[in-house]
Amino acid sequence: QKEVEQDPGPLSVPEGAIVSLNCTYSNSAFQYFMWYRQYSRKGPELLMYTYSSGNKEDGRFTAQVDKSSKYISLFIRDSQPSDSATYLCAMSANTGNQFYFGTGTSLTVIP
Amino acid sequence: GAVVSQHPSWVICKSGTSVKIECRSLDFQATTMFWYRQFPKQSLMLMATSNEGSKATYEQGVEKDKFLINHASLTLSTLTVTSAHPEDSSFYICSVKGRSSYNEQFFGPGTRLTVL
């Protein structure tokens, strides 16, 4: 079983839609949860960073962590064509520990 | 967040030659630098972790004599792919982490290596 599971998609939505991206994990020691956005042929860009359970909102983006279910989500409201990218979840147990990445979900927002 | 650059952004080389990739942290003291490789439509695979002034720690299955990593300062790390072969063709990405209590990594733009 992989440490982190993420549906690779591809996911295609119309502009303005709400997008839900998800990851599940198996290691209960994970405490730090990140979402990265990666455009084609570019390095990942940190979008959201969450410690432990709960919600975090930043503009159109909301990250949710449910440690009891070992499930994290990223919601994008009012999606824009510029949101078209691959979204990677990542997590780690402690500071300085290895990051475990999901395989990424490819998102296309159609104008 | 930190601004991270990589050079070159892409390189094509002949089989058997060595290629050096630089990772620079432009405005951030990177006490730890990570090197990843990424194949098309796949996630990031950690190759090695290096702390400034120390030898790199390689992940299982990564040949340390083939992928030489040097972390000479708080702003520079290099990855040298020695005697490159076509199967080494990949997207190589570095990331940096500082001393803060937050567990964040900031990624470079990546280097695309093609070995003919």
XYZ file of C-alpha atoms in Angstrom:
227
model
C 0.000 0.000 0.000
C 1.304 3.419 -0.926
C 1.808 5.948 1.835
C -0.325 8.486 -0.020
C -3.069 7.818 -2.557
C -4.362 10.442 -4.941
C -6.697 10.051 -7.894
C -4.675 11.115 -10.958
C -7.738 12.260 -12.872
C -7.774 13.919 -15.305
C -10.453 16.223 -13.986
C -12.177 18.655 -16.334
C -14.605 21.326 -15.072
C -16.271 24.453 -16.505
C -15.075 27.863 -15.410
C -16.700 28.960 -12.152
C -17.201 25.425 -10.833
C -16.170 24.280 -7.382
C -13.354 21.758 -7.558
C -12.673 19.121 -4.931
C -9.306 17.351 -4.844
C -8.560 14.608 -2.351
C -5.850 12.421 -0.909
C -5.903 9.549 1.535
C -2.993 8.272 3.551
C -2.091 5.329 5.719
C 0.482 6.683 8.177
C -1.221 8.049 11.289
C 2.010 9.832 12.238
C 1.563 12.423 9.479
C 0.934 15.851 10.982
C 1.939 18.271 8.232
C -0.171 18.458 5.093
C 0.599 20.480 1.997
C -0.943 21.135 -1.380
C 1.263 22.071 -4.308
C 0.302 23.287 -7.767
C 2.523 22.305 -10.670
C 2.210 23.759 -14.132
C 3.539 21.761 -17.049
C 7.344 21.604 -17.111
C 7.615 23.734 -13.972
C 8.489 23.040 -10.340
C 5.728 22.638 -7.732
C 4.452 25.793 -6.055
C 3.246 25.658 -2.444
C -0.450 26.537 -2.245
C -1.609 25.536 1.192
C 0.062 24.321 4.363
C -1.831 22.818 7.276
C -0.716 21.407 10.569
C -2.851 18.673 12.143
C -6.634 18.578 11.627
C -8.967 21.358 10.633
C -9.656 23.814 7.858
C -7.570 26.572 6.361
C -8.801 29.139 3.872
C -6.803 31.359 1.552
C -8.770 33.272 -1.040
C -10.519 30.805 -3.339
C -8.673 27.845 -1.802
C -9.715 25.845 1.253
C -7.722 22.958 2.673
C -9.332 20.417 4.982
C -7.656 17.737 7.051
C -9.514 14.897 8.735
C -6.930 12.893 10.631
C -9.506 10.458 12.001
C -10.315 9.385 8.449
C -6.789 9.959 7.134
C -8.254 12.131 4.406
C -7.337 15.565 3.138
C -9.054 17.806 0.615
C -8.415 20.945 -1.365
C -11.404 22.960 -2.564
C -11.135 25.583 -5.277
C -14.058 27.985 -5.553
C -14.924 29.931 -8.691
C -12.352 27.974 -10.665
C -10.472 29.832 -13.407
C -8.689 28.610 -16.551
C -5.446 29.686 -14.868
C -6.098 27.020 -12.217
C -5.477 24.360 -14.872
C -2.474 22.447 -13.530
C -1.515 19.312 -11.659
C -2.211 19.431 -7.934
C -0.005 17.405 -5.629
C -0.716 16.622 -2.005
C 2.227 16.071 0.315
C 2.588 15.171 3.941
C 5.186 14.459 6.584
C 5.380 13.279 10.169
C 7.720 15.834 11.681
C 9.797 18.824 10.659
C 12.857 17.596 8.849
C 11.198 14.333 7.927
C 10.719 13.122 4.404
C 7.759 14.411 2.433
C 5.443 11.850 0.897
C 3.764 13.004 -2.282
C 0.625 11.895 -4.016
C 0.824 11.178 -7.733
C -0.960 14.424 -8.530
C -4.381 15.211 -10.024
C -4.474 16.861 -13.428
C -7.113 19.622 -13.537
C -8.387 21.466 -16.594
C -10.769 24.398 -16.199
C -12.619 25.048 -19.433
C -13.495 28.688 -20.259
C 8.310 31.824 0.474
C 11.828 31.272 -0.763
C 12.881 31.971 -4.330
C 14.748 28.997 -5.769
C 16.486 28.859 -9.129
C 17.925 25.977 -11.091
C 20.445 26.015 -13.880
C 20.254 24.899 -16.548
C 16.516 24.702 -17.137
C 17.072 22.040 -19.778
C 20.043 20.122 -21.066
C 20.676 17.564 -23.772
C 23.805 15.459 -23.561
C 25.368 12.393 -25.095
C 25.382 9.066 -23.321
C 28.453 8.674 -21.126
C 28.948 12.330 -20.344
C 28.420 14.018 -16.963
C 25.961 16.807 -16.312
C 25.937 19.243 -13.406
C 22.721 20.884 -12.232
C 22.799 23.848 -9.858
C 20.169 24.738 -7.296
C 20.336 28.180 -5.728
C 18.298 29.649 -2.925
C 18.206 33.338 -3.806
C 16.824 34.922 -0.665
C 16.717 32.157 1.903
C 19.212 30.280 4.016
C 18.607 26.688 3.034
C 19.871 24.481 5.798
C 18.442 21.482 3.985
C 18.134 20.869 0.265
C 16.321 18.008 -1.418
C 16.727 16.553 -4.875
C 13.809 14.879 -6.624
C 13.242 13.347 -10.007
C 9.930 13.209 -11.767
C 8.927 11.067 -14.732
C 6.043 12.131 -16.990
C 2.656 11.904 -15.284
C 4.256 10.586 -12.116
C 4.854 12.098 -8.727
C 8.064 13.381 -7.241
C 10.564 10.759 -6.151
C 12.999 11.866 -3.480
C 16.559 11.050 -4.462
C 18.583 12.536 -1.624
C 18.595 14.988 1.246
C 21.560 17.204 1.989
C 22.307 19.421 4.941
C 24.754 22.261 4.556
C 28.276 21.080 5.216
C 27.306 17.407 5.508
C 27.255 14.459 3.163
C 23.987 13.800 1.405
C 21.670 11.045 2.548
C 20.479 8.996 -0.398
C 17.190 7.157 -0.695
C 17.172 3.439 -1.196
C 17.881 2.508 -4.790
C 19.634 5.776 -5.663
C 23.286 5.271 -6.600
C 25.384 7.765 -4.681
C 28.342 7.312 -7.047
C 26.159 8.140 -10.025
C 24.284 11.082 -8.554
C 26.857 13.239 -6.784
C 25.421 15.896 -4.512
C 27.315 18.779 -3.024
C 25.763 21.263 -0.599
C 28.619 23.692 -0.262
C 26.767 26.629 1.240
C 23.406 27.761 2.566
C 22.466 28.970 -0.897
C 23.901 26.429 -3.315
C 23.612 22.723 -3.953
C 24.703 20.827 -7.053
C 23.643 17.497 -8.495
C 26.047 15.856 -10.918
C 24.760 12.988 -13.019
C 27.883 11.031 -13.896
C 28.167 8.870 -17.009
C 24.604 9.661 -17.959
C 22.522 7.126 -19.862
C 19.175 7.483 -21.637
C 17.335 6.014 -18.639
C 18.573 8.994 -16.587
C 16.469 11.294 -18.769
C 14.014 12.913 -16.420
C 12.884 16.130 -14.775
C 15.125 16.930 -11.798
C 13.784 19.301 -9.171
C 15.421 20.673 -6.049
C 13.703 22.067 -2.990
C 14.932 23.981 0.026
C 14.019 24.121 3.679
C 15.175 26.503 6.366
C 15.584 26.420 10.095
C 12.092 27.688 10.860
C 9.658 25.555 12.783
C 7.373 25.359 9.804
C 7.814 22.224 7.743
C 7.735 23.837 4.310
C 9.737 23.028 1.219
C 10.129 25.511 -1.610
C 10.791 24.088 -5.034
C 12.946 25.197 -7.897
C 11.606 25.344 -11.463
C 13.222 22.042 -12.402
C 15.798 20.913 -14.964
C 14.828 18.699 -17.850
C 17.640 16.302 -18.745
C 17.615 14.394 -22.014
C 20.380 11.865 -22.600
C 20.790 10.759 -26.201
